mmCIF file with all atom_site columns, C-alpha atoms in Angstrom:
data_model
loop_
_atom_site.group_PDB
_atom_site.id
_atom_site.type_symbol
_atom_site.label_atom_id
_atom_site.label_alt_id
_atom_site.label_comp_id
_atom_site.label_asym_id
_atom_site.label_entity_id
_atom_site.label_seq_id
_atom_site.pdbx_PDB_ins_code
_atom_site.Cartn_x
_atom_site.Cartn_y
_atom_site.Cartn_z
_atom_site.occupancy
_atom_site.B_iso_or_equiv
_atom_site.pdbx_formal_charge
_atom_site.auth_seq_id
_atom_site.auth_comp_id
_atom_site.auth_asym_id
_atom_site.auth_atom_id
_atom_site.pdbx_PDB_model_num
ATOM 1   C CA . MET A 1 1   ? -1.047  -5.925  -16.468 1.00 0.00 ? 1434 MET A CA 1
ATOM 2   C CA . THR A 1 2   ? -4.107  -5.063  -15.770 1.00 0.00 ? 1435 THR A CA 1
ATOM 3   C CA . SER A 1 3   ? -6.481  -2.828  -18.319 1.00 0.00 ? 1436 SER A CA 1
ATOM 4   C CA . PRO A 1 4   ? -5.789  0.621   -17.647 1.00 0.00 ? 1437 PRO A CA 1
ATOM 5   C CA . ALA A 1 5   ? -10.154 1.661   -16.874 1.00 0.00 ? 1438 ALA A CA 1
ATOM 6   C CA . ALA A 1 6   ? -10.064 -0.901  -14.168 1.00 0.00 ? 1439 ALA A CA 1
ATOM 7   C CA . SER A 1 7   ? -8.444  0.918   -10.985 1.00 0.00 ? 1440 SER A CA 1
ATOM 8   C CA . ALA A 1 8   ? -7.070  -0.382  -8.423  1.00 0.00 ? 1441 ALA A CA 1
ATOM 9   C CA . LEU A 1 9   ? -7.273  0.429   -4.583  1.00 0.00 ? 1442 LEU A CA 1
ATOM 10  C CA . ILE A 1 10  ? -4.125  0.891   -2.421  1.00 0.00 ? 1443 ILE A CA 1
ATOM 11  C CA . LEU A 1 11  ? -5.387  0.989   1.680   1.00 0.00 ? 1444 LEU A CA 1
ATOM 12  C CA . PHE A 1 12  ? -2.496  2.501   3.801   1.00 0.00 ? 1445 PHE A CA 1
ATOM 13  C CA . ASP A 1 13  ? -2.108  2.895   7.567   1.00 0.00 ? 1446 ASP A CA 1
ATOM 14  C CA . GLY A 1 14  ? -3.078  7.282   7.474   1.00 0.00 ? 1447 GLY A CA 1
ATOM 15  C CA . VAL A 1 15  ? -0.712  7.874   9.856   1.00 0.00 ? 1448 VAL A CA 1
ATOM 16  C CA . CYS A 1 16  ? 2.916   6.649   9.305   1.00 0.00 ? 1449 CYS A CA 1
ATOM 17  C CA . ASN A 1 17  ? 5.531   8.468   7.493   1.00 0.00 ? 1450 ASN A CA 1
ATOM 18  C CA . LEU A 1 18  ? 6.228   5.091   5.711   1.00 0.00 ? 1451 LEU A CA 1
ATOM 19  C CA . CYS A 1 19  ? 3.376   4.811   4.685   1.00 0.00 ? 1452 CYS A CA 1
ATOM 20  C CA . ASN A 1 20  ? 2.191   8.485   3.610   1.00 0.00 ? 1453 ASN A CA 1
ATOM 21  C CA . GLY A 1 21  ? 5.800   8.794   1.674   1.00 0.00 ? 1454 GLY A CA 1
ATOM 22  C CA . PHE A 1 22  ? 5.157   5.421   -0.823  1.00 0.00 ? 1455 PHE A CA 1
ATOM 23  C CA . VAL A 1 23  ? 1.644   6.757   -1.152  1.00 0.00 ? 1456 VAL A CA 1
ATOM 24  C CA . GLN A 1 24  ? 2.903   9.711   -2.537  1.00 0.00 ? 1457 GLN A CA 1
ATOM 25  C CA . PHE A 1 25  ? 5.450   7.691   -4.132  1.00 0.00 ? 1458 PHE A CA 1
ATOM 26  C CA . VAL A 1 26  ? 3.184   5.353   -6.131  1.00 0.00 ? 1459 VAL A CA 1
ATOM 27  C CA . ILE A 1 27  ? 1.501   9.283   -6.189  1.00 0.00 ? 1460 ILE A CA 1
ATOM 28  C CA . GLN A 1 28  ? 3.861   10.200  -9.125  1.00 0.00 ? 1461 GLN A CA 1
ATOM 29  C CA . HIS A 1 29  ? 4.512   7.431   -10.620 1.00 0.00 ? 1462 HIS A CA 1
ATOM 30  C CA . ASP A 1 30  ? 0.998   6.251   -11.706 1.00 0.00 ? 1463 ASP A CA 1
ATOM 31  C CA . PRO A 1 31  ? 0.714   8.523   -13.954 1.00 0.00 ? 1464 PRO A CA 1
ATOM 32  C CA . THR A 1 32  ? -2.324  7.323   -15.523 1.00 0.00 ? 1465 THR A CA 1
ATOM 33  C CA . GLY A 1 33  ? -4.105  8.021   -11.547 1.00 0.00 ? 1466 GLY A CA 1
ATOM 34  C CA . ARG A 1 34  ? -5.175  4.645   -11.860 1.00 0.00 ? 1467 ARG A CA 1
ATOM 35  C CA . PHE A 1 35  ? -4.370  4.207   -8.481  1.00 0.00 ? 1468 PHE A CA 1
ATOM 36  C CA . ARG A 1 36  ? -6.601  5.169   -6.162  1.00 0.00 ? 1469 ARG A CA 1
ATOM 37  C CA . PHE A 1 37  ? -6.488  5.416   -1.894  1.00 0.00 ? 1470 PHE A CA 1
ATOM 38  C CA . ALA A 1 38  ? -8.018  5.051   1.299   1.00 0.00 ? 1471 ALA A CA 1
ATOM 39  C CA . ALA A 1 39  ? -6.708  5.309   4.847   1.00 0.00 ? 1472 ALA A CA 1
ATOM 40  C CA . LEU A 1 40  ? -7.132  2.339   6.993   1.00 0.00 ? 1473 LEU A CA 1
ATOM 41  C CA . GLN A 1 41  ? -8.540  3.564   9.467   1.00 0.00 ? 1474 GLN A CA 1
ATOM 42  C CA . SER A 1 42  ? -11.050 5.425   7.222   1.00 0.00 ? 1475 SER A CA 1
ATOM 43  C CA . ALA A 1 43  ? -14.360 4.634   6.959   1.00 0.00 ? 1476 ALA A CA 1
ATOM 44  C CA . ALA A 1 44  ? -13.652 4.300   3.452   1.00 0.00 ? 1477 ALA A CA 1
ATOM 45  C CA . GLY A 1 45  ? -10.864 1.859   4.048   1.00 0.00 ? 1478 GLY A CA 1
ATOM 46  C CA . GLN A 1 46  ? -13.298 -0.239  7.249   1.00 0.00 ? 1479 GLN A CA 1
ATOM 47  C CA . ALA A 1 47  ? -15.610 -0.634  4.109   1.00 0.00 ? 1480 ALA A CA 1
ATOM 48  C CA . VAL A 1 48  ? -13.352 -2.427  2.037   1.00 0.00 ? 1481 VAL A CA 1
ATOM 49  C CA . LEU A 1 49  ? -11.426 -4.467  4.700   1.00 0.00 ? 1482 LEU A CA 1
ATOM 50  C CA . ALA A 1 50  ? -15.282 -6.219  5.619   1.00 0.00 ? 1483 ALA A CA 1
ATOM 51  C CA . THR A 1 51  ? -15.680 -7.008  2.170   1.00 0.00 ? 1484 THR A CA 1
ATOM 52  C CA . HIS A 1 52  ? -13.684 -8.976  1.894   1.00 0.00 ? 1485 HIS A CA 1
ATOM 53  C CA . GLY A 1 53  ? -13.534 -11.231 5.455   1.00 0.00 ? 1486 GLY A CA 1
ATOM 54  C CA . ALA A 1 54  ? -10.782 -8.779  7.097   1.00 0.00 ? 1487 ALA A CA 1
ATOM 55  C CA . ASP A 1 55  ? -10.531 -8.599  10.894  1.00 0.00 ? 1488 ASP A CA 1
ATOM 56  C CA . ALA A 1 56  ? -10.988 -4.613  9.765   1.00 0.00 ? 1489 ALA A CA 1
ATOM 57  C CA . ALA A 1 57  ? -10.582 -4.324  14.502  1.00 0.00 ? 1490 ALA A CA 1
ATOM 58  C CA . ALA A 1 58  ? -7.059  -6.527  14.587  1.00 0.00 ? 1491 ALA A CA 1
ATOM 59  C CA . ILE A 1 59  ? -5.669  -4.461  11.646  1.00 0.00 ? 1492 ILE A CA 1
ATOM 60  C CA . ALA A 1 60  ? -7.017  -1.264  12.728  1.00 0.00 ? 1493 ALA A CA 1
ATOM 61  C CA . ALA A 1 61  ? -4.507  -2.206  15.963  1.00 0.00 ? 1494 ALA A CA 1
ATOM 62  C CA . GLU A 1 62  ? -1.896  -3.373  14.501  1.00 0.00 ? 1495 GLU A CA 1
ATOM 63  C CA . PRO A 1 63  ? -2.580  -1.367  10.999  1.00 0.00 ? 1496 PRO A CA 1
ATOM 64  C CA . GLU A 1 64  ? -0.406  -3.167  8.126   1.00 0.00 ? 1497 GLU A CA 1
ATOM 65  C CA . SER A 1 65  ? 1.916   -0.115  6.234   1.00 0.00 ? 1498 SER A CA 1
ATOM 66  C CA . VAL A 1 66  ? -0.149  -1.047  3.061   1.00 0.00 ? 1499 VAL A CA 1
ATOM 67  C CA . LEU A 1 67  ? -2.975  -3.798  1.905   1.00 0.00 ? 1500 LEU A CA 1
ATOM 68  C CA . LEU A 1 68  ? -3.770  -3.596  -2.208  1.00 0.00 ? 1501 LEU A CA 1
ATOM 69  C CA . GLU A 1 69  ? -7.697  -4.385  -3.631  1.00 0.00 ? 1502 GLU A CA 1
ATOM 70  C CA . LEU A 1 70  ? -7.891  -5.552  -7.928  1.00 0.00 ? 1503 LEU A CA 1
ATOM 71  C CA . ASP A 1 71  ? -9.658  -6.624  -9.622  1.00 0.00 ? 1504 ASP A CA 1
ATOM 72  C CA . GLY A 1 72  ? -12.066 -8.241  -7.054  1.00 0.00 ? 1505 GLY A CA 1
ATOM 73  C CA . LYS A 1 73  ? -9.028  -9.701  -4.382  1.00 0.00 ? 1506 LYS A CA 1
ATOM 74  C CA . LEU A 1 74  ? -6.585  -8.084  -1.443  1.00 0.00 ? 1507 LEU A CA 1
ATOM 75  C CA . TYR A 1 75  ? -3.570  -8.285  -1.731  1.00 0.00 ? 1508 TYR A CA 1
ATOM 76  C CA . SER A 1 76  ? -1.448  -7.951  1.423   1.00 0.00 ? 1509 SER A CA 1
ATOM 77  C CA . HIS A 1 77  ? 1.868   -8.155  2.860   1.00 0.00 ? 1510 HIS A CA 1
ATOM 78  C CA . SER A 1 78  ? 4.451   -8.486  0.326   1.00 0.00 ? 1511 SER A CA 1
ATOM 79  C CA . ASP A 1 79  ? 2.425   -9.202  -2.394  1.00 0.00 ? 1512 ASP A CA 1
ATOM 80  C CA . ALA A 1 80  ? 0.485   -5.992  -2.107  1.00 0.00 ? 1513 ALA A CA 1
ATOM 81  C CA . VAL A 1 81  ? 3.770   -3.566  -2.233  1.00 0.00 ? 1514 VAL A CA 1
ATOM 82  C CA . LEU A 1 82  ? 4.923   -6.492  -5.753  1.00 0.00 ? 1515 LEU A CA 1
ATOM 83  C CA . ARG A 1 83  ? 1.487   -6.184  -7.333  1.00 0.00 ? 1516 ARG A CA 1
ATOM 84  C CA . ILE A 1 84  ? 1.735   -2.106  -7.460  1.00 0.00 ? 1517 ILE A CA 1
ATOM 85  C CA . ALA A 1 85  ? 5.018   -2.171  -9.208  1.00 0.00 ? 1518 ALA A CA 1
ATOM 86  C CA . GLN A 1 86  ? 4.186   -4.206  -11.458 1.00 0.00 ? 1519 GLN A CA 1
ATOM 87  C CA . GLU A 1 87  ? 0.823   -2.782  -11.916 1.00 0.00 ? 1520 GLU A CA 1
ATOM 88  C CA . LEU A 1 88  ? 3.107   0.908   -11.934 1.00 0.00 ? 1521 LEU A CA 1
ATOM 89  C CA . GLY A 1 89  ? 5.553   -0.425  -15.304 1.00 0.00 ? 1522 GLY A CA 1
ATOM 90  C CA . GLY A 1 90  ? 8.170   0.631   -16.580 1.00 0.00 ? 1523 GLY A CA 1
ATOM 91  C CA . PRO A 1 91  ? 11.757  0.121   -14.673 1.00 0.00 ? 1524 PRO A CA 1
ATOM 92  C CA . TRP A 1 92  ? 9.132   -0.550  -11.238 1.00 0.00 ? 1525 TRP A CA 1
ATOM 93  C CA . ARG A 1 93  ? 8.266   -3.520  -12.824 1.00 0.00 ? 1526 ARG A CA 1
ATOM 94  C CA . LEU A 1 94  ? 12.536  -5.321  -11.789 1.00 0.00 ? 1527 LEU A CA 1
ATOM 95  C CA . LEU A 1 95  ? 11.240  -5.386  -8.449  1.00 0.00 ? 1528 LEU A CA 1
ATOM 96  C CA . LEU A 1 96  ? 8.852   -7.972  -9.394  1.00 0.00 ? 1529 LEU A CA 1
ATOM 97  C CA . LEU A 1 97  ? 12.556  -10.237 -8.926  1.00 0.00 ? 1530 LEU A CA 1
ATOM 98  C CA . GLY A 1 98  ? 11.850  -9.880  -5.391  1.00 0.00 ? 1531 GLY A CA 1
ATOM 99  C CA . ARG A 1 99  ? 8.689   -13.579 -6.065  1.00 0.00 ? 1532 ARG A CA 1
ATOM 100 C CA . LEU A 1 100 ? 12.070  -15.198 -6.812  1.00 0.00 ? 1533 LEU A CA 1
ATOM 101 C CA . LEU A 1 101 ? 12.335  -15.225 -2.801  1.00 0.00 ? 1534 LEU A CA 1
ATOM 102 C CA . PRO A 1 102 ? 9.597   -17.675 -0.883  1.00 0.00 ? 1535 PRO A CA 1
ATOM 103 C CA . ARG A 1 103 ? 7.038   -15.508 -0.063  1.00 0.00 ? 1536 ARG A CA 1
ATOM 104 C CA . ALA A 1 104 ? 7.714   -16.267 3.882   1.00 0.00 ? 1537 ALA A CA 1
ATOM 105 C CA . TRP A 1 105 ? 11.360  -14.539 3.790   1.00 0.00 ? 1538 TRP A CA 1
ATOM 106 C CA . ARG A 1 106 ? 9.844   -11.477 2.189   1.00 0.00 ? 1539 ARG A CA 1
ATOM 107 C CA . ASP A 1 107 ? 6.921   -11.705 4.833   1.00 0.00 ? 1540 ASP A CA 1
ATOM 108 C CA . ALA A 1 108 ? 9.231   -11.678 7.641   1.00 0.00 ? 1541 ALA A CA 1
ATOM 109 C CA . ALA A 1 109 ? 11.180  -8.986  5.753   1.00 0.00 ? 1542 ALA A CA 1
ATOM 110 C CA . TYR A 1 110 ? 8.272   -6.711  5.443   1.00 0.00 ? 1543 TYR A CA 1
ATOM 111 C CA . ARG A 1 111 ? 6.673   -7.422  8.839   1.00 0.00 ? 1544 ARG A CA 1
ATOM 112 C CA . PHE A 1 112 ? 9.521   -6.391  10.528  1.00 0.00 ? 1545 PHE A CA 1
ATOM 113 C CA . VAL A 1 113 ? 9.924   -2.619  8.492   1.00 0.00 ? 1546 VAL A CA 1
ATOM 114 C CA . ALA A 1 114 ? 5.798   -3.047  8.810   1.00 0.00 ? 1547 ALA A CA 1
ATOM 115 C CA . ARG A 1 115 ? 6.483   -3.829  13.552  1.00 0.00 ? 1548 ARG A CA 1
ATOM 116 C CA . HIS A 1 116 ? 9.771   -0.769  13.370  1.00 0.00 ? 1549 HIS A CA 1
ATOM 117 C CA . ARG A 1 117 ? 7.861   2.214   11.147  1.00 0.00 ? 1550 ARG A CA 1
ATOM 118 C CA . TYR A 1 118 ? 6.942   4.490   13.816  1.00 0.00 ? 1551 TYR A CA 1
ATOM 119 C CA . ARG A 1 119 ? 9.986   4.395   15.413  1.00 0.00 ? 1552 ARG A CA 1
ATOM 120 C CA . TRP A 1 120 ? 11.659  4.925   12.494  1.00 0.00 ? 1553 TRP A CA 1
ATOM 121 C CA . PHE A 1 121 ? 9.853   7.686   10.124  1.00 0.00 ? 1554 PHE A CA 1
ATOM 122 C CA . GLY A 1 122 ? 7.857   8.994   12.348  1.00 0.00 ? 1555 GLY A CA 1
ATOM 123 C CA . ARG A 1 123 ? 4.099   9.144   12.541  1.00 0.00 ? 1556 ARG A CA 1
ATOM 124 C CA . GLN A 1 124 ? 1.524   11.904  12.068  1.00 0.00 ? 1557 GLN A CA 1
ATOM 125 C CA . GLU A 1 125 ? -1.277  12.576  14.877  1.00 0.00 ? 1558 GLU A CA 1
ATOM 126 C CA . SER A 1 126 ? -3.686  12.633  11.685  1.00 0.00 ? 1559 SER A CA 1
ATOM 127 C CA . CYS A 1 127 ? -3.937  11.598  8.689   1.00 0.00 ? 1560 CYS A CA 1
ATOM 128 C CA . TRP A 1 128 ? -2.398  13.050  5.716   1.00 0.00 ? 1561 TRP A CA 1
ATOM 129 C CA . LEU A 1 129 ? -4.876  15.308  4.000   1.00 0.00 ? 1562 LEU A CA 1
ATOM 130 C CA . PRO A 1 130 ? -4.083  15.048  -0.349  1.00 0.00 ? 1563 PRO A CA 1
ATOM 131 C CA . THR A 1 131 ? -3.904  18.519  -2.036  1.00 0.00 ? 1564 THR A CA 1
ATOM 132 C CA . PRO A 1 132 ? -7.345  19.447  -3.979  1.00 0.00 ? 1565 PRO A CA 1
ATOM 133 C CA . GLU A 1 133 ? -5.903  18.251  -7.879  1.00 0.00 ? 1566 GLU A CA 1
ATOM 134 C CA . LEU A 1 134 ? -5.186  14.678  -5.815  1.00 0.00 ? 1567 LEU A CA 1
ATOM 135 C CA . LYS A 1 135 ? -9.080  14.752  -3.741  1.00 0.00 ? 1568 LYS A CA 1
ATOM 136 C CA . ALA A 1 136 ? -10.327 12.362  -6.407  1.00 0.00 ? 1569 ALA A CA 1
ATOM 137 C CA . ARG A 1 137 ? -8.061  10.077  -5.647  1.00 0.00 ? 1570 ARG A CA 1
ATOM 138 C CA . PHE A 1 138 ? -9.099  9.177   -2.599  1.00 0.00 ? 1571 PHE A CA 1
ATOM 139 C CA . CYS A 1 139 ? -12.198 8.006   -0.765  1.00 0.00 ? 1572 CYS A CA 1
#
């Protein structure tokens, strides 16, 4: 696990109900407040993508469900989710058994869910707004 002082930034699709639920899950299981959050559609999210040389326009048009910026590196697809589980620690580390599967299989499953997430979980008209208590954790 990375040092507790280091922060990790989760980039998520701000209008996706599944993604917003995932953010709520991380908040509930991150008592130290290590993770920060930014919607991919936000200026902060777009700036992070640009910093990493990601094609911000392409990602905004078909956003990934979750990206993770940690220790200067940008993780995507199943690697992002597994790394978040690792950083949460505790029983969530058991999800790291998923690394036993080839990345191509993990990412194919990830893309399948990402492609159908709006149909299965719905979407919002605008990005979710955090409560005043959580606002400091959002960019």
